[in-house]
Amino acid sequence: MKKLLFLQIALLTLFSAPLFSVSEYYSKEDLVWCDDFNGSKLNPEFWNYETHEPGWVNNELQEYVESKENVYVKNGNLVIQAKKKIKNGKPYYTSGRVNTQHKKTFKYGRIEARIKFPEGQGFLPAFWMMPDDENLYGQWPKCGEIDIAEVLGHKTYEVYGTIHYGEPHNEQQGKFKQLGYDFAADYHVFACEWEPGEIRYYVDGEIYKIIRNWYSKKRGFGELTYPAPFDQPFYIIFNLAVGGNWPGNPDETTKFGKNAQLLVDYVKVYQKDSYDEYVYKYDVDGNVIDDGRFKYKYDGKGNVIEKTSDSYKRQSKYDDFGREIEYIQEGEIYGDSYREYVAIEYNGEGYPVKRIHINDIEKKYSIANTSTLFEQLGLIDGVTCATVLNEQAQQVENLLGDDA
């Protein structure tokens, strides 16, 4: 009877659990592509080999070659093997780099792989993504780069997730490090959930970094519409670098046996049917800094001190109670440019009691129209409004000094 009860409880637990849950945002039903490397060789319908000379980027030492010694499939794994030889009396390193460019590309989704990383001074393996068309927004870094997992060979207890973007170059990076983790000792699942306006990084289902703010622009031009450059198809890359600026070069402790292998059990991509690309851009404090129409700047108290668009600008000042006490506003009304200054005074109960208003369109539009504007701004009964004509504007603008 006890065994039957235990079995019933176990079955209830099993079938009440979210069997098809991959993460909070994706399920197994969202799977659109997978390579589990169960064949005898790399699938040419999915993968390309890259070949590059030593020193091609980042002062790396390896030559990327298309060789069965460096890239092969075995025991259900993609294996990328770093090798060391002596050539002309000097160490000579070879390794592998493969990608899915022009074959399997993805715009948004959850991109994950189960990986065991190499160990040793000088190794830098990576699971990452680049745009299928790097010329869409311009060459790196304007085009964008998504690094899903990088592990330094001499620090295999921590993993990095990074995005690169901008002009000039900028990056944002997360690091996962927990007691007991060694990414060279066993396989772990590394994932990036990339959606319009937000990129999330995971290790074994645990989220460790969320990024909601980036940009892309060219010299002499303004910023591209957010979420560019991460709004275009990207392809997947696996590689194992030897030496270079970040990991440093191999030393006398570095071995080149099985420890020098990047092992990939599988790679999977999950996607929703559609994604809403009309997204907000946030700062590190969670304030909206771009809502698709306006860009915002804040002071340290969360007050909007500047609101701008292509044809509009508003600069504000606040008192210690967070009340707006001054603003300068510029833009267009009925096709005519305008500039106005407003100062507001409050009584001891916090109600506005005086409003000084300078508007350089007063000559063209009547005081009645301006009063209507006051009502739209929410003035309450009893407020005194002082409207000053443009000829006297400079006297009041001096109140703002260089901000005017």
Coordinates of C-alpha atoms in Angstrom, one line a residue:
M1 CA 0.0 0.0 0.0
K2 CA 2.8 2.4 0.8
K3 CA 4.6 1.6 -2.4
L4 CA 1.3 2.3 -4.4
L5 CA 0.9 5.6 -2.5
F6 CA 4.5 6.5 -3.3
L7 CA 4.0 5.7 -6.9
Q8 CA 0.8 7.8 -7.1
I9 CA 2.6 10.7 -5.5
A10 CA 5.6 10.4 -7.9
L11 CA 3.3 10.2 -11.0
L12 CA 1.3 13.2 -9.8
T13 CA 4.5 15.2 -9.3
L14 CA 5.8 14.1 -12.7
F15 CA 2.7 15.0 -14.7
S16 CA 1.9 18.2 -12.8
A17 CA 5.4 19.5 -13.5
P18 CA 5.9 21.8 -16.6
L19 CA 7.3 19.0 -18.8
F20 CA 7.7 21.2 -21.8
S21 CA 9.2 24.3 -20.1
V22 CA 12.6 25.3 -21.3
S23 CA 12.6 28.6 -19.4
E24 CA 10.1 31.2 -18.1
Y25 CA 9.7 32.5 -21.6
Y26 CA 10.1 29.5 -23.9
S27 CA 8.8 25.9 -24.1
K28 CA 9.9 22.9 -26.1
E29 CA 7.2 23.5 -28.5
D30 CA 9.0 26.7 -29.6
L31 CA 12.0 24.6 -30.9
V32 CA 12.8 25.6 -34.5
W33 CA 16.3 24.1 -35.0
C34 CA 18.6 21.7 -33.4
D35 CA 21.9 19.9 -34.1
D36 CA 22.8 17.2 -31.7
F37 CA 25.9 16.0 -33.6
N38 CA 24.8 12.4 -33.6
G39 CA 26.2 11.7 -37.1
S40 CA 29.7 10.8 -38.2
K41 CA 30.7 14.2 -39.5
L42 CA 29.7 17.9 -39.4
N43 CA 26.5 18.5 -41.3
P44 CA 27.5 20.7 -44.4
E45 CA 23.8 21.9 -44.7
F46 CA 24.3 23.7 -41.3
W47 CA 27.9 24.5 -40.9
N48 CA 30.8 26.3 -42.6
Y49 CA 34.5 26.0 -41.7
E50 CA 36.4 29.2 -41.3
T51 CA 40.1 29.5 -42.1
H52 CA 42.3 32.4 -40.8
E53 CA 46.0 33.0 -40.4
P54 CA 47.6 33.5 -37.0
G55 CA 47.2 37.0 -35.6
W56 CA 44.0 37.6 -37.7
V57 CA 42.3 39.2 -34.6
N58 CA 43.2 40.0 -31.0
N59 CA 46.8 38.9 -31.4
E60 CA 45.7 35.2 -31.3
L61 CA 48.4 32.6 -32.0
Q62 CA 46.4 29.8 -33.7
E63 CA 45.7 29.2 -37.4
Y64 CA 42.1 28.3 -38.0
V65 CA 42.2 25.3 -40.4
E66 CA 39.8 22.9 -42.0
S67 CA 41.2 19.7 -40.7
K68 CA 39.8 16.5 -39.2
E69 CA 42.5 16.8 -36.5
N70 CA 41.0 20.1 -35.4
V71 CA 37.2 19.8 -36.1
Y72 CA 35.3 16.5 -36.0
V73 CA 32.2 14.8 -34.7
K74 CA 32.6 11.9 -32.2
N75 CA 30.4 10.2 -29.6
G76 CA 27.5 12.7 -30.1
N77 CA 29.8 15.8 -29.8
L78 CA 31.2 18.5 -31.9
V79 CA 34.9 18.4 -31.0
I80 CA 37.1 21.5 -31.6
Q81 CA 40.7 20.5 -30.8
A82 CA 43.6 22.9 -30.3
K83 CA 46.9 21.4 -31.4
K84 CA 50.5 22.4 -30.8
K85 CA 53.4 21.6 -33.1
I86 CA 57.0 22.8 -33.6
K87 CA 57.4 24.6 -37.0
N88 CA 60.7 26.2 -38.0
G89 CA 61.9 25.7 -34.4
K90 CA 58.9 27.6 -32.9
P91 CA 55.6 26.6 -31.4
Y92 CA 52.8 26.5 -34.0
Y93 CA 49.2 26.3 -33.0
T94 CA 46.1 25.1 -35.0
S95 CA 42.5 25.1 -34.0
G96 CA 39.0 25.1 -35.4
R97 CA 36.2 27.6 -36.0
V98 CA 32.8 26.8 -37.5
N99 CA 29.7 28.9 -38.2
T100 CA 26.2 28.7 -39.7
Q101 CA 26.4 31.9 -41.8
H102 CA 24.0 32.0 -44.7
K103 CA 22.7 28.5 -43.7
K104 CA 21.0 28.8 -40.3
T105 CA 20.4 32.4 -39.2
F106 CA 18.0 33.6 -36.5
K107 CA 16.4 36.9 -35.5
Y108 CA 15.5 36.7 -31.9
G109 CA 14.8 33.6 -29.8
R110 CA 16.5 31.4 -27.2
I111 CA 19.9 30.1 -28.4
E112 CA 21.4 27.4 -26.1
A113 CA 24.1 24.8 -26.2
R114 CA 25.3 22.1 -23.8
I115 CA 29.1 22.5 -23.6
K116 CA 32.2 21.2 -21.8
F117 CA 35.0 23.8 -22.1
P118 CA 38.8 23.2 -22.3
E119 CA 41.2 23.9 -19.5
G120 CA 44.6 25.5 -19.7
Q121 CA 46.5 28.8 -19.8
G122 CA 45.9 30.6 -23.1
F123 CA 42.7 29.0 -24.2
L124 CA 39.7 31.1 -25.1
P125 CA 36.7 29.1 -26.4
A126 CA 33.5 30.8 -27.4
F127 CA 29.8 30.2 -28.3
W128 CA 28.6 33.4 -30.0
M129 CA 26.8 35.1 -32.8
M130 CA 27.4 37.7 -35.5
P131 CA 25.1 39.4 -38.1
D132 CA 24.5 37.5 -41.3
D133 CA 25.0 40.7 -43.2
E134 CA 27.7 42.8 -41.4
N135 CA 27.3 45.6 -43.8
L136 CA 23.7 46.4 -42.9
Y137 CA 24.7 48.8 -40.2
G138 CA 28.4 48.9 -40.9
Q139 CA 31.4 46.8 -39.9
W140 CA 32.1 45.7 -36.3
P141 CA 31.3 47.1 -33.8
K142 CA 28.4 49.0 -35.5
C143 CA 26.9 45.7 -36.7
G144 CA 26.7 44.2 -33.2
E145 CA 28.0 41.0 -31.6
I146 CA 26.4 38.6 -29.1
D147 CA 28.8 36.4 -27.0
I148 CA 26.6 33.8 -25.4
A149 CA 29.4 32.0 -23.4
E150 CA 33.2 32.5 -23.1
V151 CA 35.3 30.7 -20.5
L152 CA 39.0 31.6 -20.0
G153 CA 41.1 28.4 -19.9
H154 CA 42.8 29.4 -16.6
K155 CA 39.5 30.5 -14.9
T156 CA 37.1 27.6 -15.8
Y157 CA 35.0 28.4 -12.8
E158 CA 33.4 31.5 -14.4
V159 CA 31.7 32.3 -17.7
Y160 CA 31.1 35.6 -19.5
G161 CA 28.1 36.8 -21.6
T162 CA 28.7 40.0 -23.5
I163 CA 27.2 42.2 -26.3
H164 CA 29.4 44.5 -28.4
Y165 CA 27.9 47.5 -30.3
G166 CA 28.1 51.2 -31.1
E167 CA 30.3 53.7 -32.7
P168 CA 32.5 54.3 -30.8
H169 CA 32.7 50.7 -29.5
N170 CA 30.9 49.8 -26.3
E171 CA 30.1 46.6 -24.5
Q172 CA 28.0 45.2 -21.7
Q173 CA 29.0 42.1 -19.9
G174 CA 27.7 39.7 -17.3
K175 CA 29.7 37.1 -15.3
F176 CA 28.4 33.9 -13.7
K177 CA 30.5 32.5 -10.9
Q178 CA 29.3 30.1 -8.2
L179 CA 31.0 27.8 -5.7
G180 CA 31.3 24.3 -7.0
Y181 CA 31.1 25.1 -10.7
D182 CA 33.9 24.1 -13.0
F183 CA 32.9 24.4 -16.7
A184 CA 35.9 22.2 -17.8
A185 CA 34.9 19.3 -15.5
D186 CA 31.5 18.6 -16.9
Y187 CA 28.8 19.7 -19.3
H188 CA 26.6 22.7 -18.6
V189 CA 23.8 24.4 -20.6
F190 CA 24.5 28.0 -21.7
A191 CA 21.8 30.1 -23.2
C192 CA 20.9 33.6 -24.4
E193 CA 17.3 34.8 -24.8
W194 CA 17.4 37.6 -27.3
E195 CA 14.3 39.6 -27.8
P196 CA 13.6 43.2 -29.1
G197 CA 14.9 45.5 -26.4
E198 CA 16.1 42.8 -24.0
I199 CA 18.9 40.2 -23.9
R200 CA 19.0 37.6 -21.0
Y201 CA 21.9 35.3 -20.1
Y202 CA 21.6 31.9 -18.4
V203 CA 23.7 29.0 -17.0
D204 CA 21.8 25.8 -16.3
G205 CA 18.6 27.6 -16.3
E206 CA 19.7 30.3 -13.9
I207 CA 19.5 33.9 -15.2
Y208 CA 22.6 36.0 -14.4
K209 CA 22.4 39.1 -16.6
I210 CA 19.7 41.2 -18.3
I211 CA 20.6 43.9 -20.8
R212 CA 18.1 46.5 -22.0
N213 CA 20.2 49.3 -23.4
W214 CA 22.4 49.6 -26.4
Y215 CA 22.8 51.6 -29.6
S216 CA 24.3 51.8 -33.0
K217 CA 25.3 54.8 -35.1
K218 CA 27.7 55.8 -37.8
R219 CA 30.2 58.7 -37.7
G220 CA 28.4 61.9 -38.8
F221 CA 25.0 60.4 -38.3
G222 CA 22.6 60.0 -35.4
E223 CA 21.7 56.9 -33.6
L224 CA 19.7 54.2 -35.4
T225 CA 16.2 53.3 -34.3
Y226 CA 16.3 51.0 -31.2
P227 CA 16.7 48.0 -31.0
A228 CA 19.3 48.3 -33.8
P229 CA 21.8 46.7 -34.3
F230 CA 20.2 43.7 -32.6
D231 CA 17.2 43.6 -34.9
Q232 CA 18.6 41.6 -37.8
P233 CA 19.4 37.9 -38.5
F234 CA 22.5 36.5 -36.7
Y235 CA 24.4 33.3 -37.2
I236 CA 26.0 30.9 -34.7
I237 CA 29.8 30.4 -34.1
F238 CA 31.9 27.9 -32.1
N239 CA 35.6 28.4 -31.9
L240 CA 38.6 27.7 -29.7
A241 CA 41.3 30.5 -29.7
V242 CA 44.8 30.0 -28.5
G243 CA 46.6 33.0 -26.9
G244 CA 45.7 36.7 -27.5
N245 CA 45.0 39.8 -25.7
W246 CA 42.4 38.5 -23.2
P247 CA 43.6 35.0 -22.1
G248 CA 47.3 35.6 -22.6
N249 CA 49.5 33.1 -24.3
P250 CA 50.1 29.4 -23.3
D251 CA 52.9 28.7 -20.9
E252 CA 54.8 25.7 -19.6
T253 CA 51.7 24.4 -17.8
T254 CA 49.5 24.3 -20.9
K255 CA 48.8 20.8 -22.2
F256 CA 47.3 20.0 -25.6
G257 CA 45.5 16.7 -25.0
K258 CA 41.8 16.1 -24.2
N259 CA 42.0 19.1 -21.9
A260 CA 42.3 21.3 -25.1
Q261 CA 39.0 20.3 -26.5
L262 CA 35.8 22.3 -26.8
L263 CA 33.0 19.7 -26.7
V264 CA 29.4 20.6 -27.8
D265 CA 26.7 18.1 -27.1
Y266 CA 24.0 20.0 -28.9
V267 CA 22.9 23.5 -30.0
K268 CA 19.2 24.5 -30.1
V269 CA 17.2 27.5 -31.1
Y270 CA 13.7 28.3 -29.8
Q271 CA 11.5 31.1 -31.3
K272 CA 8.1 32.6 -30.9
D273 CA 5.8 33.0 -33.9
S274 CA 6.3 36.8 -33.7
Y275 CA 8.0 39.5 -31.7
D276 CA 6.9 43.1 -31.0
E277 CA 9.7 45.4 -32.1
Y278 CA 8.1 48.6 -30.7
V279 CA 10.0 48.5 -27.5
Y280 CA 11.2 50.9 -24.8
K281 CA 14.9 51.5 -24.0
Y282 CA 15.8 51.6 -20.3
D283 CA 18.8 52.9 -18.2
V284 CA 20.4 50.9 -15.4
D285 CA 17.9 52.3 -12.9
G286 CA 14.9 51.1 -14.9
N287 CA 13.9 54.5 -16.3
V288 CA 12.6 54.7 -19.8
I289 CA 15.1 56.6 -21.9
D290 CA 13.6 56.0 -25.4
D291 CA 10.0 55.1 -26.0
G292 CA 10.2 55.2 -29.8
R293 CA 9.0 58.8 -30.0
F294 CA 11.0 60.7 -27.4
K295 CA 14.4 60.3 -25.7
Y296 CA 14.6 61.1 -21.9
K297 CA 17.4 62.1 -19.5
Y298 CA 17.0 61.9 -15.7
D299 CA 18.6 63.5 -12.7
G300 CA 19.6 61.3 -9.8
K301 CA 16.1 61.4 -8.3
G302 CA 14.2 60.0 -11.3
N303 CA 13.0 63.3 -12.6
V304 CA 13.0 63.9 -16.4
I305 CA 15.3 66.8 -17.0
E306 CA 15.4 66.6 -20.7
K307 CA 12.9 65.2 -23.2
T308 CA 13.8 65.4 -26.9
S309 CA 12.8 64.2 -30.4
D310 CA 13.8 65.2 -33.9
S311 CA 11.6 68.3 -33.7
Y312 CA 11.1 68.9 -30.0
K313 CA 13.1 69.6 -26.9
R314 CA 12.2 70.3 -23.3
Q315 CA 14.7 70.9 -20.4
S316 CA 13.4 71.0 -16.9
K317 CA 14.5 71.9 -13.3
Y318 CA 13.0 70.6 -10.1
D319 CA 12.9 71.6 -6.5
D320 CA 13.7 69.4 -3.5
F321 CA 10.2 68.0 -3.5
G322 CA 10.4 66.8 -7.1
R323 CA 8.2 69.6 -8.4
E324 CA 9.0 71.1 -11.8
I325 CA 9.8 74.7 -11.2
E326 CA 11.3 75.8 -14.6
Y327 CA 11.4 74.5 -18.1
I328 CA 12.5 75.6 -21.6
Q329 CA 10.6 74.1 -24.5
E330 CA 11.4 74.3 -28.2
G331 CA 9.6 72.8 -31.1
E332 CA 6.9 73.5 -33.8
I333 CA 3.3 74.7 -33.7
Y334 CA 1.4 74.7 -37.0
G335 CA 4.7 74.5 -38.9
D336 CA 6.2 77.5 -37.1
S337 CA 9.2 77.1 -34.7
Y338 CA 8.8 78.3 -31.2
R339 CA 10.7 78.6 -27.9
E340 CA 9.2 79.2 -24.5
Y341 CA 10.3 79.6 -20.9
V342 CA 8.0 78.8 -17.9
A343 CA 8.7 79.2 -14.2
I344 CA 6.3 78.0 -11.5
E345 CA 6.1 79.1 -7.9
Y346 CA 4.3 77.0 -5.2
N347 CA 2.7 78.0 -1.9
G348 CA 3.4 76.3 1.5
E349 CA 0.7 73.7 0.8
G350 CA 2.3 72.6 -2.5
Y351 CA -0.1 74.3 -4.9
P352 CA 1.1 76.4 -7.9
V353 CA 0.4 80.1 -7.2
K354 CA 2.4 81.9 -9.9
R355 CA 3.4 81.0 -13.5
I356 CA 5.8 83.2 -15.5
H357 CA 5.5 82.3 -19.2
I358 CA 7.7 83.7 -22.1
N359 CA 6.7 82.6 -25.6
D360 CA 8.3 83.8 -28.8
I361 CA 5.1 83.1 -30.7
E362 CA 3.0 85.6 -28.7
K363 CA 3.2 88.1 -31.6
K364 CA 1.5 85.6 -33.9
Y365 CA -0.9 83.8 -31.6
S366 CA -3.4 85.5 -29.3
I367 CA -3.2 85.5 -25.5
A368 CA -6.4 83.5 -25.5
N369 CA -4.7 80.7 -27.3
T370 CA -1.9 80.8 -24.8
S371 CA -4.4 80.7 -22.0
T372 CA -5.9 77.6 -23.5
L373 CA -2.4 76.1 -23.5
F374 CA -2.3 76.8 -19.7
E375 CA -5.5 74.9 -19.2
Q376 CA -4.2 71.9 -21.1
L377 CA -1.2 71.9 -18.8
G378 CA -3.5 71.4 -15.9
L379 CA -3.5 74.7 -14.0
I380 CA -6.1 74.9 -11.2
D381 CA -8.3 77.8 -10.1
G382 CA -6.5 80.5 -8.3
V383 CA -3.2 80.3 -10.2
T384 CA -1.7 83.6 -11.3
C385 CA -0.3 83.4 -14.8
A386 CA 2.1 86.2 -15.9
T387 CA 2.6 86.2 -19.7
V388 CA 5.7 88.1 -20.9
L389 CA 6.1 89.2 -24.5
N390 CA 9.1 88.2 -26.5
E391 CA 10.8 91.6 -26.2
Q392 CA 11.3 91.0 -22.5
A393 CA 12.3 87.4 -22.9
Q394 CA 16.1 87.9 -22.4
Q395 CA 15.5 89.4 -18.9
V396 CA 13.9 86.2 -17.7
E397 CA 16.1 83.8 -19.6
N398 CA 19.0 85.1 -17.6
L399 CA 17.4 83.3 -14.7
L400 CA 18.6 80.1 -16.3
G401 CA 22.1 81.2 -17.1
D402 CA 23.9 78.8 -19.5
D403 CA 20.9 76.4 -19.5
A404 CA 18.7 78.9 -21.4

